[in-house]
PDB file of C-alpha atoms in Angstrom:
ATOM      1  CA  MET L   1     -23.821  -5.691  21.645  1.00 52.00           C
ATOM      2  CA  SER L   2     -24.606  -3.044  24.022  1.00 53.00           C
ATOM      3  CA  GLU L   3     -23.503   0.531  23.426  1.00 52.00           C
ATOM      4  CA  THR L   4     -20.838   0.184  26.121  1.00 51.00           C
ATOM      5  CA  GLU L   5     -19.355  -2.936  24.474  1.00 50.00           C
ATOM      6  CA  GLY L   6     -19.506  -1.257  21.126  1.00 49.00           C
ATOM      7  CA  VAL L   7     -17.552   1.645  22.440  1.00 46.00           C
ATOM      8  CA  LYS L   8     -14.968  -0.819  23.983  1.00 48.00           C
ATOM      9  CA  VAL L   9     -14.565  -2.665  20.711  1.00 48.00           C
ATOM     10  CA  VAL L  10     -14.053   0.613  18.831  1.00 47.00           C
ATOM     11  CA  ARG L  11     -11.406   1.867  21.327  1.00 49.00           C
ATOM     12  CA  TYR L  12      -9.681  -1.404  21.042  1.00 50.00           C
ATOM     13  CA  ALA L  13      -9.712  -1.150  17.294  1.00 49.00           C
ATOM     14  CA  LEU L  14      -8.391   2.304  17.252  1.00 46.00           C
ATOM     15  CA  VAL L  15      -5.448   1.162  19.654  1.00 45.00           C
ATOM     16  CA  LEU L  16      -4.816  -1.626  17.059  1.00 51.00           C
ATOM     17  CA  ALA L  17      -4.803   0.626  14.190  1.00 50.00           C
ATOM     18  CA  ALA L  18      -2.279   2.981  16.122  1.00 44.00           C
ATOM     19  CA  MET L  19      -0.042   0.019  16.699  1.00 46.00           C
ATOM     20  CA  VAL L  20      -0.407  -0.879  13.047  1.00 47.00           C
ATOM     21  CA  ALA L  21       0.712   2.696  12.197  1.00 46.00           C
ATOM     22  CA  ALA L  22       3.648   2.623  14.615  1.00 42.00           C
ATOM     23  CA  ALA L  23       4.641  -0.966  13.233  1.00 45.00           C
ATOM     24  CA  GLY L  24       4.967   0.298   9.688  1.00 46.00           C
ATOM     25  CA  GLY L  25       1.620  -0.622   8.740  1.00 48.00           C
ATOM     26  CA  HIS L  26       1.721  -4.470   9.506  1.00 46.00           C
ATOM     27  CA  LEU L  27       0.282  -6.230  12.578  1.00 47.00           C
ATOM     28  CA  ARG L  28      -0.443  -9.846  13.422  1.00 47.00           C
ATOM     29  CA  ALA L  29      -2.995 -10.880  16.013  1.00 44.00           C
ATOM     30  CA  GLU L  30      -0.207 -12.182  18.159  1.00 44.00           C
ATOM     31  CA  ASP L  31       1.538  -8.823  18.437  1.00 42.00           C
ATOM     32  CA  THR L  32      -1.513  -7.488  20.426  1.00 38.00           C
ATOM     33  CA  LYS L  33      -0.824 -10.456  22.997  1.00 41.00           C
ATOM     34  CA  ALA L  34       2.838 -10.006  23.369  1.00 38.00           C
ATOM     35  CA  GLY L  35       2.639  -6.221  23.360  1.00 38.00           C
ATOM     36  CA  THR L  36       5.093  -6.082  20.451  1.00 37.00           C
ATOM     37  CA  ALA L  37       5.024  -5.188  16.827  1.00 40.00           C
ATOM     38  CA  PRO L  38       6.791  -6.321  13.878  1.00 41.00           C
ATOM     39  CA  ALA L  39       9.761  -4.319  12.329  1.00 43.00           C
ATOM     40  CA  ALA L  40       8.867  -1.306  10.353  1.00 44.00           C
ATOM     41  CA  GLY L  41       8.900  -1.673   6.496  1.00 49.00           C
ATOM     42  CA  ALA L  42       7.353  -5.197   6.958  1.00 65.00           C
ATOM     43  CA  ALA L  43       4.152  -4.167   5.070  1.00 86.00           C
ATOM     44  CA  ALA L  44       3.021  -2.375   1.779  1.00 93.00           C
ATOM     45  CA  ALA L  45       0.481   0.339   0.991  1.00 97.00           C
ATOM     46  CA  ILE L  46      -2.062   1.220  -1.902  1.00 98.00           C
ATOM     47  CA  HIS L  47      -3.471   4.658  -2.417  1.00 98.00           C
ATOM     48  CA  GLN L  48      -6.280   4.821  -5.027  1.00 98.00           C
ATOM     49  CA  GLU L  49      -8.692   7.600  -5.749  1.00 98.00           C
ATOM     50  CA  VAL L  50     -11.896   6.920  -7.868  1.00 98.00           C
ATOM     51  CA  GLU L  51     -14.728   8.929  -9.391  1.00 98.00           C
ATOM     52  CA  LEU L  52     -18.062   7.742  -8.986  1.00 98.00           C
ATOM     53  CA  ARG L  53     -21.408   8.733 -10.227  1.00 97.00           C
ATOM     54  CA  ALA L  54     -23.293   7.962  -6.999  1.00 98.00           C
ATOM     55  CA  SER L  55     -23.552  10.118  -4.015  1.00 98.00           C
ATOM     56  CA  PRO L  56     -21.321   9.349  -0.839  1.00 98.00           C
ATOM     57  CA  GLY L  57     -24.503   8.074   0.908  1.00 97.00           C
ATOM     58  CA  ARG L  58     -25.075   5.389  -1.832  1.00 97.00           C
ATOM     59  CA  VAL L  59     -21.681   4.282  -1.977  1.00 98.00           C
ATOM     60  CA  TYR L  60     -21.315   4.025   1.700  1.00 98.00           C
ATOM     61  CA  ASP L  61     -24.490   1.887   1.877  1.00 97.00           C
ATOM     62  CA  ALA L  62     -23.335  -0.177  -0.985  1.00 97.00           C
ATOM     63  CA  LEU L  63     -20.112  -0.873   0.791  1.00 98.00           C
ATOM     64  CA  LEU L  64     -21.781  -1.907   4.170  1.00 98.00           C
ATOM     65  CA  ALA L  65     -25.312  -3.394   3.281  1.00 97.00           C
ATOM     66  CA  ALA L  66     -24.737  -7.226   2.685  1.00 97.00           C
ATOM     67  CA  LYS L  67     -27.447  -7.577   0.039  1.00 97.00           C
ATOM     68  CA  GLN L  68     -26.300  -4.622  -2.144  1.00 96.00           C
ATOM     69  CA  PHE L  69     -22.411  -5.687  -1.832  1.00 97.00           C
ATOM     70  CA  SER L  70     -23.278  -9.206  -2.712  1.00 97.00           C
ATOM     71  CA  ALA L  71     -25.250  -8.037  -5.860  1.00 96.00           C
ATOM     72  CA  LEU L  72     -21.953  -5.915  -6.853  1.00 94.00           C
ATOM     73  CA  SER L  73     -19.991  -8.976  -6.218  1.00 93.00           C
ATOM     74  CA  GLY L  74     -21.772 -11.101  -8.630  1.00 94.00           C
ATOM     75  CA  GLY L  75     -23.961 -12.509  -5.892  1.00 96.00           C
ATOM     76  CA  LEU L  76     -21.062 -14.192  -3.887  1.00 96.00           C
ATOM     77  CA  ALA L  77     -22.058 -14.735  -0.174  1.00 97.00           C
ATOM     78  CA  THR L  78     -21.719 -11.518   2.006  1.00 98.00           C
ATOM     79  CA  GLU L  79     -22.367 -10.942   5.577  1.00 98.00           C
ATOM     80  CA  ILE L  80     -21.781  -7.473   6.891  1.00 98.00           C
ATOM     81  CA  ASP L  81     -22.643  -6.128  10.544  1.00 98.00           C
ATOM     82  CA  ALA L  82     -22.651  -2.528   9.547  1.00 97.00           C
ATOM     83  CA  ARG L  83     -21.615  -1.260  13.227  1.00 97.00           C
ATOM     84  CA  ALA L  84     -18.301  -0.350  14.524  1.00 97.00           C
ATOM     85  CA  GLY L  85     -16.634  -3.523  15.787  1.00 97.00           C
ATOM     86  CA  GLY L  86     -18.767  -5.644  13.498  1.00 98.00           C
ATOM     87  CA  ALA L  87     -17.508  -8.425  11.599  1.00 98.00           C
ATOM     88  CA  PHE L  88     -17.702  -8.723   7.643  1.00 98.00           C
ATOM     89  CA  SER L  89     -17.236 -11.520   5.294  1.00 98.00           C
ATOM     90  CA  CYS L  90     -17.321 -11.103   1.417  1.00 97.00           C
ATOM     91  CA  PHE L  91     -16.504 -12.443  -1.877  1.00 97.00           C
ATOM     92  CA  GLY L  92     -17.650 -15.795  -0.516  1.00 97.00           C
ATOM     93  CA  GLY L  93     -15.631 -15.825   2.584  1.00 97.00           C
ATOM     94  CA  HIS L  94     -12.445 -14.660   0.717  1.00 97.00           C
ATOM     95  CA  ILE L  95     -12.193 -11.514   2.442  1.00 97.00           C
ATOM     96  CA  ILE L  96     -12.979 -11.139   6.254  1.00 97.00           C
ATOM     97  CA  GLY L  97     -12.413  -8.458   8.936  1.00 97.00           C
ATOM     98  CA  ARG L  98     -14.006  -5.993  11.345  1.00 97.00           C
ATOM     99  CA  ASN L  99     -15.419  -2.534  10.793  1.00 98.00           C
ATOM    100  CA  ILE L 100     -13.112  -0.264  13.171  1.00 98.00           C
ATOM    101  CA  GLU L 101     -14.700   3.160  12.406  1.00 98.00           C
ATOM    102  CA  LEU L 102     -17.864   4.149  10.548  1.00 98.00           C
ATOM    103  CA  VAL L 103     -18.950   7.726   9.864  1.00 98.00           C
ATOM    104  CA  PRO L 104     -22.039   7.598   7.648  1.00 97.00           C
ATOM    105  CA  GLN L 105     -21.466   9.004   4.085  1.00 97.00           C
ATOM    106  CA  GLN L 106     -17.917  10.040   4.909  1.00 98.00           C
ATOM    107  CA  ARG L 107     -15.582   7.108   6.093  1.00 98.00           C
ATOM    108  CA  ILE L 108     -15.218   3.362   6.498  1.00 98.00           C
ATOM    109  CA  VAL L 109     -12.098   1.771   8.249  1.00 98.00           C
ATOM    110  CA  GLN L 110     -11.750  -1.803   8.429  1.00 98.00           C
ATOM    111  CA  ALA L 111      -9.380  -4.343   9.631  1.00 98.00           C
ATOM    112  CA  TRP L 112      -9.291  -6.381   6.517  1.00 97.00           C
ATOM    113  CA  ARG L 113      -7.593  -9.659   5.491  1.00 96.00           C
ATOM    114  CA  VAL L 114      -7.734 -12.250   2.867  1.00 95.00           C
ATOM    115  CA  VAL L 115      -8.276 -15.813   4.182  1.00 95.00           C
ATOM    116  CA  ASP L 116      -5.143 -17.160   2.596  1.00 92.00           C
ATOM    117  CA  TRP L 117      -2.709 -14.715   4.385  1.00 90.00           C
ATOM    118  CA  PRO L 118      -0.646 -16.013   7.315  1.00 87.00           C
ATOM    119  CA  GLU L 119      -2.977 -16.468  10.252  1.00 87.00           C
ATOM    120  CA  GLY L 120      -3.418 -13.476  12.203  1.00 87.00           C
ATOM    121  CA  VAL L 121      -2.419 -10.993   9.471  1.00 89.00           C
ATOM    122  CA  TYR L 122      -4.670  -7.979   9.103  1.00 94.00           C
ATOM    123  CA  SER L 123      -4.304  -4.889   7.043  1.00 97.00           C
ATOM    124  CA  ILE L 124      -6.079  -1.553   7.271  1.00 98.00           C
ATOM    125  CA  ALA L 125      -8.526  -0.598   4.688  1.00 98.00           C
ATOM    126  CA  ARG L 126      -9.632   3.191   4.945  1.00 98.00           C
ATOM    127  CA  PHE L 127     -12.433   4.576   2.545  1.00 98.00           C
ATOM    128  CA  GLU L 128     -13.006   8.155   2.477  1.00 98.00           C
ATOM    129  CA  LEU L 129     -15.963   9.343   0.817  1.00 98.00           C
ATOM    130  CA  LYS L 130     -16.025  13.100  -0.494  1.00 98.00           C
ATOM    131  CA  ALA L 131     -18.968  14.593  -2.448  1.00 98.00           C
ATOM    132  CA  GLU L 132     -18.094  16.156  -5.931  1.00 97.00           C
ATOM    133  CA  GLY L 133     -21.121  17.530  -7.519  1.00 94.00           C
ATOM    134  CA  ALA L 134     -23.693  14.777  -7.756  1.00 94.00           C
ATOM    135  CA  GLY L 135     -21.058  12.018  -7.250  1.00 98.00           C
ATOM    136  CA  THR L 136     -18.472  10.880  -5.041  1.00 98.00           C
ATOM    137  CA  ARG L 137     -14.522  10.930  -4.935  1.00 98.00           C
ATOM    138  CA  LEU L 138     -13.554   7.659  -3.198  1.00 98.00           C
ATOM    139  CA  ILE L 139     -10.073   7.662  -1.605  1.00 98.00           C
ATOM    140  CA  LEU L 140      -8.833   4.376  -0.385  1.00 98.00           C
ATOM    141  CA  ASP L 141      -5.607   3.756   1.564  1.00 98.00           C
ATOM    142  CA  HIS L 142      -4.900   0.222   2.089  1.00 98.00           C
ATOM    143  CA  THR L 143      -2.052  -0.486   4.447  1.00 97.00           C
ATOM    144  CA  GLY L 144      -0.308  -3.175   6.130  1.00 95.00           C
ATOM    145  CA  PHE L 145      -0.736  -6.074   3.947  1.00 93.00           C
ATOM    146  CA  PRO L 146       2.095  -8.476   2.894  1.00 91.00           C
ATOM    147  CA  PRO L 147       4.380  -6.696   0.240  1.00 94.00           C
ATOM    148  CA  GLU L 148       4.289  -9.388  -2.373  1.00 92.00           C
ATOM    149  CA  LYS L 149       0.417  -9.106  -2.538  1.00 93.00           C
ATOM    150  CA  LYS L 150       0.486  -5.487  -3.462  1.00 96.00           C
ATOM    151  CA  GLU L 151       0.057  -5.832  -7.503  1.00 96.00           C
ATOM    152  CA  HIS L 152      -2.608  -8.438  -6.783  1.00 96.00           C
ATOM    153  CA  LEU L 153      -4.398  -6.129  -4.262  1.00 97.00           C
ATOM    154  CA  ALA L 154      -4.311  -3.180  -6.404  1.00 97.00           C
ATOM    155  CA  GLU L 155      -5.851  -4.931  -9.409  1.00 97.00           C
ATOM    156  CA  GLY L 156      -8.436  -6.446  -7.101  1.00 96.00           C
ATOM    157  CA  TRP L 157      -9.605  -3.183  -5.706  1.00 97.00           C
ATOM    158  CA  GLU L 158     -10.195  -2.143  -9.449  1.00 97.00           C
ATOM    159  CA  THR L 159     -11.785  -5.296 -10.745  1.00 96.00           C
ATOM    160  CA  HIS L 160     -13.929  -5.974  -7.675  1.00 96.00           C
ATOM    161  CA  TYR L 161     -14.696  -3.047  -6.061  1.00 97.00           C
ATOM    162  CA  TRP L 162     -14.528   0.253  -8.369  1.00 97.00           C
ATOM    163  CA  THR L 163     -15.646  -1.474 -11.556  1.00 97.00           C
ATOM    164  CA  PRO L 164     -18.831  -2.587  -9.795  1.00 97.00           C
ATOM    165  CA  LEU L 165     -19.284   0.778  -7.782  1.00 97.00           C
ATOM    166  CA  ARG L 166     -19.126   2.714 -11.180  1.00 97.00           C
ATOM    167  CA  THR L 167     -22.511   1.088 -11.946  1.00 96.00           C
ATOM    168  CA  LEU L 168     -24.179   2.860  -9.108  1.00 95.00           C
ATOM    169  CA  ARG L 169     -26.273   5.715  -9.879  1.00 91.00           C
TER     170      ARG L 169
END
């Protein structure tokens, strides 16, 4: 992808993110085609803050380097194109999406979905990385997912992301 194409992808992703916010955090792929968005309140949100011993750079790399992420996920298949607009697939293809915004060592914003969600439904996962001493405060805001998935996803972030990331030094 050329730099110009990459800029277009990022701009498109930011427009989608704005549509998600305006729609109460929930966006289906067909809404972008029709120019409409679902009714507000059709989605749920999770906010979690985690203290990690690793530096923001180390955490950022672990979330975006396929080999490292795969190791943290118990060796499950992982593919990550670590560029804005790049696709990712992790946990053996169970989670898929695209990187919307990447600010090295500071922020990762992803259009994120579980493959068994209704077709075309994406949420937004935003990871903010803040240096705290030698470690990192990771702030997750996950918005726009089906409300009935909230408890499962909240537990999943802890089990499949935070617990493995706590092993990083």
